[in-house]
Amino acid sequence: MTALVHSRDDLAGARAAMTGTVGVVMTMGALHEGHRALLRAAREQSDHVIATIFVNPLQFGPNEDFDRYPRTLDADLAICAEAGVDLVFAPDRAEMYPSGEPMVRVNPGPLGERLEGASRPGFFHGVLTVVLKLLQVTRPHLAFFGEKDYQQLTLVRRMVRDLDVPVRIVGVPTVREPDGLALSSRNRYLAPAERQAAQTLSAALRAGVEAAAQGRDAEAVARATFDSDTAKLDYLLLTDPDLGPAPAEGPGRLLVAAWVGSTRLIDNAAVEVVAAA
Ligand code: PAF
């Protein structure tokens, strides 16, 4: 049975009754197969699973999609029940931010200003602040985040390390449509032609991954594969696994962000860079 609570007090009561390990999956709702994979991992690795559903206003810019972000609580609860979630915490804005906009926020540091942070100023301040708050109120042993939001995952790991937060962060691989498109709650904004065009992100990544393995320039090949006629590239970058400078050899990460119509999509893939002969 999945219990639903909206207040911190009810959450605290339910959490206190949990014995054994607790895993949390934080979401903004509009759950899809990618979230199901997170919930599955949490179910497999923890005794109790808490899912949080909260569309966090702090991580949306003034011209972003906060108002139209899909809110599908009943469908989300059905998915949580099916996935064996023990407890859903779905607070409203006043419950999460009782004093209004928080004056003190988590500063993500320089990594928070690059890539997504460069296009979405303040985004990671908002993400890390709510993640830290949700960690405080759910007190999990494990917290599961998707690799799809790779910079978010990297920064959450970093925050937990730098601020001594007692939780283990578990990254869960991206779930994709058969044509390669990474699952995202924002995919539902795409019109049919845009949905078709959106494949170019994963196609570019696949080409880059293959090129890297052959000792060719992954970033250049991915760029050449990206179809700029149907999507507008924001960034496409090869980094090391911690989002530092591109490696000459060994593991790396290829990241892409692009606009398809008015929808901004991101994706990334692990690469193994083979040094050019
Ligand atoms: O990845 C998300 O859905 C959000 O950024 C998160 C982690 C739930 C924080 O609002």
CSV table of C-alpha atoms and ligand atoms in Angstrom, one decimal:
chain,number,residue,atom,x,y,z
A,1,MET,CA,0.0,0.0,0.0
A,2,THR,CA,1.3,3.4,-0.9
A,3,ALA,CA,0.6,6.2,1.6
A,4,LEU,CA,0.3,9.8,0.5
A,5,VAL,CA,1.2,12.7,2.7
A,6,HIS,CA,1.3,16.4,2.0
A,7,SER,CA,2.7,17.8,5.2
A,8,ARG,CA,6.1,17.6,6.8
A,9,ASP,CA,4.5,16.5,10.1
A,10,ASP,CA,2.8,13.5,8.4
A,11,LEU,CA,6.0,12.7,6.6
A,12,ALA,CA,8.0,12.8,9.8
A,13,GLY,CA,5.5,10.5,11.5
A,14,ALA,CA,5.6,8.0,8.6
A,15,ARG,CA,9.4,8.2,8.3
A,16,ALA,CA,9.8,7.5,12.1
A,17,ALA,CA,7.9,4.3,11.7
A,18,MET,CA,10.4,3.0,9.0
A,19,THR,CA,13.0,0.5,10.2
A,20,GLY,CA,15.8,-0.6,7.9
A,21,THR,CA,17.2,1.3,4.9
A,22,VAL,CA,15.2,4.1,3.2
A,23,GLY,CA,15.7,5.0,-0.4
A,24,VAL,CA,14.3,8.3,-1.8
A,25,VAL,CA,13.4,9.2,-5.4
A,26,MET,CA,12.8,12.9,-5.9
A,27,THR,CA,10.6,13.9,-8.8
A,28,MET,CA,8.6,16.8,-10.1
A,29,GLY,CA,5.8,14.4,-11.1
A,30,ALA,CA,4.7,13.7,-14.7
A,31,LEU,CA,6.3,10.3,-14.1
A,32,HIS,CA,7.4,8.1,-17.0
A,33,GLU,CA,9.5,5.0,-17.7
A,34,GLY,CA,12.7,6.9,-16.6
A,35,HIS,CA,11.2,7.5,-13.2
A,36,ARG,CA,10.0,3.9,-13.1
A,37,ALA,CA,13.6,2.8,-13.5
A,38,LEU,CA,14.6,5.0,-10.5
A,39,LEU,CA,11.7,3.6,-8.4
A,40,ARG,CA,12.7,0.1,-9.4
A,41,ALA,CA,16.3,0.7,-8.4
A,42,ALA,CA,15.2,2.2,-5.1
A,43,ARG,CA,12.8,-0.8,-4.5
A,44,GLU,CA,15.6,-3.3,-5.1
A,45,GLN,CA,18.2,-1.6,-3.0
A,46,SER,CA,16.3,-0.3,0.0
A,47,ASP,CA,13.8,-1.7,2.6
A,48,HIS,CA,11.5,1.4,2.3
A,49,VAL,CA,10.9,3.7,-0.7
A,50,ILE,CA,9.8,7.3,-0.4
A,51,ALA,CA,9.0,9.2,-3.6
A,52,THR,CA,8.7,13.0,-3.5
A,53,ILE,CA,6.6,14.9,-6.0
A,54,PHE,CA,7.1,18.7,-6.0
A,55,VAL,CA,7.4,21.1,-8.9
A,56,ASN,CA,10.1,23.3,-7.4
A,57,PRO,CA,9.5,26.9,-8.4
A,58,LEU,CA,13.1,27.8,-7.3
A,59,GLN,CA,14.6,26.0,-10.3
A,60,PHE,CA,12.5,27.7,-13.0
A,61,GLY,CA,13.5,31.0,-14.6
A,62,PRO,CA,10.9,33.7,-15.2
A,63,ASN,CA,10.4,32.7,-18.8
A,64,GLU,CA,10.4,29.0,-18.3
A,65,ASP,CA,7.6,26.5,-18.1
A,66,PHE,CA,6.7,26.5,-14.4
A,67,ASP,CA,3.1,27.3,-15.0
A,68,ARG,CA,2.6,24.8,-17.8
A,69,TYR,CA,4.8,22.0,-16.3
A,70,PRO,CA,2.6,18.9,-16.4
A,71,ARG,CA,0.9,18.1,-13.1
A,72,THR,CA,-0.5,14.6,-13.1
A,73,LEU,CA,-0.8,13.5,-9.4
A,74,ASP,CA,-3.4,10.8,-9.9
A,75,ALA,CA,-1.4,9.0,-12.6
A,76,ASP,CA,1.8,9.5,-10.7
A,77,LEU,CA,0.3,7.9,-7.6
A,78,ALA,CA,-0.8,4.9,-9.7
A,79,ILE,CA,2.8,4.5,-11.0
A,80,CYS,CA,4.2,4.8,-7.5
A,81,ALA,CA,1.7,2.2,-6.2
A,82,GLU,CA,2.7,-0.2,-9.0
A,83,ALA,CA,6.4,0.3,-8.3
A,84,GLY,CA,5.9,-0.6,-4.7
A,85,VAL,CA,6.6,2.8,-3.2
A,86,ASP,CA,5.8,2.9,0.5
A,87,LEU,CA,5.3,6.6,0.9
A,88,VAL,CA,4.7,9.6,-1.4
A,89,PHE,CA,5.5,13.1,-0.1
A,90,ALA,CA,3.7,15.7,-2.3
A,91,PRO,CA,4.0,19.0,-0.5
A,92,ASP,CA,2.6,22.3,-1.8
A,93,ARG,CA,4.7,25.4,-2.2
A,94,ALA,CA,3.9,26.8,1.3
A,95,GLU,CA,4.8,23.5,2.9
A,96,MET,CA,8.2,23.4,1.2
A,97,TYR,CA,8.9,27.1,1.6
A,98,PRO,CA,6.9,28.3,4.6
A,99,SER,CA,8.9,31.6,4.8
A,100,GLY,CA,8.4,32.3,1.1
A,101,GLU,CA,11.5,32.4,-1.1
A,102,PRO,CA,14.4,31.1,0.9
A,103,MET,CA,17.0,33.7,1.6
A,104,VAL,CA,19.8,31.1,2.1
A,105,ARG,CA,20.4,28.8,-0.9
A,106,VAL,CA,22.9,26.2,-1.8
A,107,ASN,CA,25.6,27.7,-4.0
A,108,PRO,CA,26.6,25.1,-6.6
A,109,GLY,CA,30.0,26.8,-7.3
A,110,PRO,CA,31.5,27.3,-10.7
A,111,LEU,CA,30.2,24.0,-12.1
A,112,GLY,CA,26.7,25.3,-11.5
A,113,GLU,CA,27.4,28.3,-13.9
A,114,ARG,CA,28.4,26.2,-16.9
A,115,LEU,CA,26.4,24.1,-19.4
A,116,GLU,CA,22.8,24.0,-18.0
A,117,GLY,CA,23.7,26.8,-15.5
A,118,ALA,CA,24.9,29.1,-18.3
A,119,SER,CA,21.6,28.8,-20.2
A,120,ARG,CA,19.5,28.7,-17.0
A,121,PRO,CA,20.9,31.2,-14.4
A,122,GLY,CA,20.1,30.2,-10.9
A,123,PHE,CA,18.8,26.7,-12.0
A,124,PHE,CA,21.3,24.7,-9.9
A,125,HIS,CA,20.9,27.0,-6.8
A,126,GLY,CA,17.2,26.0,-7.0
A,127,VAL,CA,17.8,22.3,-7.6
A,128,LEU,CA,20.4,21.8,-4.9
A,129,THR,CA,18.4,23.9,-2.4
A,130,VAL,CA,15.3,21.7,-2.8
A,131,VAL,CA,17.4,18.5,-3.0
A,132,LEU,CA,19.1,19.3,0.3
A,133,LYS,CA,15.7,20.2,1.9
A,134,LEU,CA,14.1,17.0,0.7
A,135,LEU,CA,17.1,15.0,2.0
A,136,GLN,CA,16.7,16.7,5.4
A,137,VAL,CA,13.0,15.9,5.7
A,138,THR,CA,13.1,12.4,4.3
A,139,ARG,CA,16.4,11.3,5.9
A,140,PRO,CA,17.2,8.6,3.4
A,141,HIS,CA,20.2,6.2,3.4
A,142,LEU,CA,20.1,6.2,-0.4
A,143,ALA,CA,18.9,8.7,-3.0
A,144,PHE,CA,18.4,7.8,-6.6
A,145,PHE,CA,19.0,10.3,-9.5
A,146,GLY,CA,18.9,9.7,-13.2
A,147,GLU,CA,22.0,10.0,-15.4
A,148,LYS,CA,19.8,11.8,-17.9
A,149,ASP,CA,20.3,14.9,-15.8
A,150,TYR,CA,24.1,14.3,-15.6
A,151,GLN,CA,25.1,17.7,-14.4
A,152,GLN,CA,22.5,17.6,-11.7
A,153,LEU,CA,23.7,14.1,-10.6
A,154,THR,CA,27.3,15.4,-10.6
A,155,LEU,CA,26.4,18.4,-8.5
A,156,VAL,CA,24.2,16.5,-6.1
A,157,ARG,CA,27.2,14.0,-5.5
A,158,ARG,CA,29.5,17.0,-5.0
A,159,MET,CA,27.1,18.8,-2.6
A,160,VAL,CA,26.7,15.6,-0.5
A,161,ARG,CA,30.5,15.2,-0.3
A,162,ASP,CA,31.3,18.9,0.3
A,163,LEU,CA,28.6,19.4,2.9
A,164,ASP,CA,28.9,16.0,4.6
A,165,VAL,CA,25.3,15.0,4.0
A,166,PRO,CA,24.9,11.4,5.3
A,167,VAL,CA,23.4,9.7,2.2
A,168,ARG,CA,24.6,7.6,-0.7
A,169,ILE,CA,23.8,8.9,-4.1
A,170,VAL,CA,23.0,6.3,-6.7
A,171,GLY,CA,23.0,7.1,-10.4
A,172,VAL,CA,20.6,5.3,-12.6
A,173,PRO,CA,21.1,4.9,-16.4
A,174,THR,CA,18.9,6.9,-18.8
A,175,VAL,CA,15.9,5.1,-20.3
A,176,ARG,CA,15.3,5.7,-24.0
A,177,GLU,CA,12.6,5.4,-26.6
A,178,PRO,CA,13.3,2.7,-29.3
A,179,ASP,CA,14.7,5.5,-31.6
A,180,GLY,CA,17.1,6.7,-28.9
A,181,LEU,CA,15.3,9.7,-27.5
A,182,ALA,CA,15.9,10.0,-23.8
A,183,LEU,CA,12.7,10.0,-21.8
A,184,SER,CA,11.8,13.3,-20.2
A,185,SER,CA,8.7,14.8,-18.8
A,186,ARG,CA,9.2,17.6,-21.4
A,187,ASN,CA,8.9,15.2,-24.3
A,188,ARG,CA,5.2,15.6,-24.0
A,189,TYR,CA,5.5,19.2,-25.2
A,190,LEU,CA,6.8,18.0,-28.6
A,191,ALA,CA,4.5,18.1,-31.7
A,192,PRO,CA,4.8,15.0,-34.0
A,193,ALA,CA,7.4,16.7,-36.3
A,194,GLU,CA,9.4,18.0,-33.3
A,195,ARG,CA,9.3,14.5,-31.8
A,196,GLN,CA,10.9,13.2,-35.0
A,197,ALA,CA,13.5,16.1,-35.0
A,198,ALA,CA,14.4,15.4,-31.3
A,199,GLN,CA,16.1,12.1,-32.4
A,200,THR,CA,19.0,14.2,-33.5
A,201,LEU,CA,20.3,14.6,-30.0
A,202,SER,CA,20.8,10.9,-29.3
A,203,ALA,CA,21.9,10.3,-32.9
A,204,ALA,CA,24.7,12.9,-32.4
A,205,LEU,CA,25.7,11.3,-29.1
A,206,ARG,CA,25.8,7.8,-30.7
A,207,ALA,CA,28.0,9.0,-33.5
A,208,GLY,CA,30.3,10.7,-31.0
A,209,VAL,CA,30.6,7.6,-28.8
A,210,GLU,CA,31.5,5.5,-31.8
A,211,ALA,CA,34.0,8.1,-33.1
A,212,ALA,CA,35.7,8.2,-29.7
A,213,ALA,CA,36.1,4.5,-29.6
A,214,GLN,CA,37.8,4.7,-33.1
A,215,GLY,CA,40.3,7.4,-32.0
A,216,ARG,CA,38.4,10.1,-33.8
A,217,ASP,CA,37.3,13.5,-32.5
A,218,ALA,CA,34.0,12.6,-30.7
A,219,GLU,CA,32.9,16.2,-30.3
A,220,ALA,CA,33.5,17.1,-34.0
A,221,VAL,CA,31.7,14.0,-35.3
A,222,ALA,CA,28.8,14.5,-32.9
A,223,ARG,CA,28.5,18.1,-34.1
A,224,ALA,CA,28.6,17.1,-37.7
A,225,THR,CA,25.9,14.5,-37.1
A,226,PHE,CA,23.6,17.0,-35.3
A,227,ASP,CA,20.8,18.2,-37.6
A,228,SER,CA,20.8,22.0,-37.2
A,229,ASP,CA,18.0,22.4,-39.7
A,230,THR,CA,15.4,20.9,-37.3
A,231,ALA,CA,16.9,21.7,-33.9
A,232,LYS,CA,18.9,24.5,-32.5
A,233,LEU,CA,22.1,23.5,-30.7
A,234,ASP,CA,22.8,25.1,-27.3
A,235,TYR,CA,25.9,23.1,-26.4
A,236,LEU,CA,27.6,19.9,-27.4
A,237,LEU,CA,30.7,19.1,-25.3
A,238,LEU,CA,33.1,16.3,-24.4
A,239,THR,CA,34.2,16.4,-20.8
A,240,ASP,CA,35.7,14.0,-18.3
A,241,PRO,CA,33.3,12.0,-16.1
A,242,ASP,CA,33.3,14.9,-13.5
A,243,LEU,CA,32.5,17.5,-16.2
A,244,GLY,CA,36.1,18.7,-16.2
A,245,PRO,CA,38.2,19.1,-19.4
A,246,ALA,CA,37.9,16.5,-22.1
A,247,PRO,CA,40.2,13.5,-21.6
A,248,ALA,CA,42.9,12.7,-24.2
A,249,GLU,CA,42.2,9.0,-23.4
A,250,GLY,CA,39.9,7.0,-21.1
A,251,PRO,CA,36.4,7.6,-19.8
A,252,GLY,CA,34.5,10.8,-20.7
A,253,ARG,CA,31.0,12.2,-21.0
A,254,LEU,CA,29.5,13.7,-24.1
A,255,LEU,CA,26.7,16.2,-23.3
A,256,VAL,CA,24.2,17.9,-25.6
A,257,ALA,CA,21.5,20.5,-25.1
A,258,ALA,CA,19.2,21.8,-27.9
A,259,TRP,CA,16.0,23.5,-28.6
A,260,VAL,CA,13.4,21.6,-30.6
A,261,GLY,CA,10.7,24.2,-31.4
A,262,SER,CA,10.2,25.9,-28.0
A,263,THR,CA,11.2,22.8,-26.0
A,264,ARG,CA,14.7,22.6,-24.5
A,265,LEU,CA,16.0,19.0,-24.4
A,266,ILE,CA,19.2,17.6,-22.9
A,267,ASP,CA,21.0,14.3,-23.2
A,268,ASN,CA,24.4,12.7,-22.5
A,269,ALA,CA,26.3,9.5,-22.9
A,270,ALA,CA,29.4,7.8,-21.5
A,271,VAL,CA,32.3,7.7,-23.9
A,272,GLU,CA,35.6,5.8,-23.9
A,273,VAL,CA,38.2,7.9,-25.6
A,274,VAL,CA,40.8,6.0,-27.5
A,275,ALA,CA,43.9,8.1,-28.1
A,276,ALA,CA,44.4,8.9,-31.8
A,277,ALA,CA,47.0,6.6,-33.4
B,1,PAF,O1,15.3,16.0,-11.6
B,1,PAF,C1,14.2,16.6,-11.1
B,1,PAF,O2,13.1,16.2,-11.4
B,1,PAF,C2,14.4,17.8,-10.2
B,1,PAF,O3,15.4,18.6,-10.6
B,1,PAF,C3,14.5,17.4,-8.7
B,1,PAF,C4,15.8,16.6,-8.5
B,1,PAF,C5,13.3,16.6,-8.3
B,1,PAF,C6,14.6,18.6,-7.9
B,1,PAF,O4,13.4,19.4,-8.0
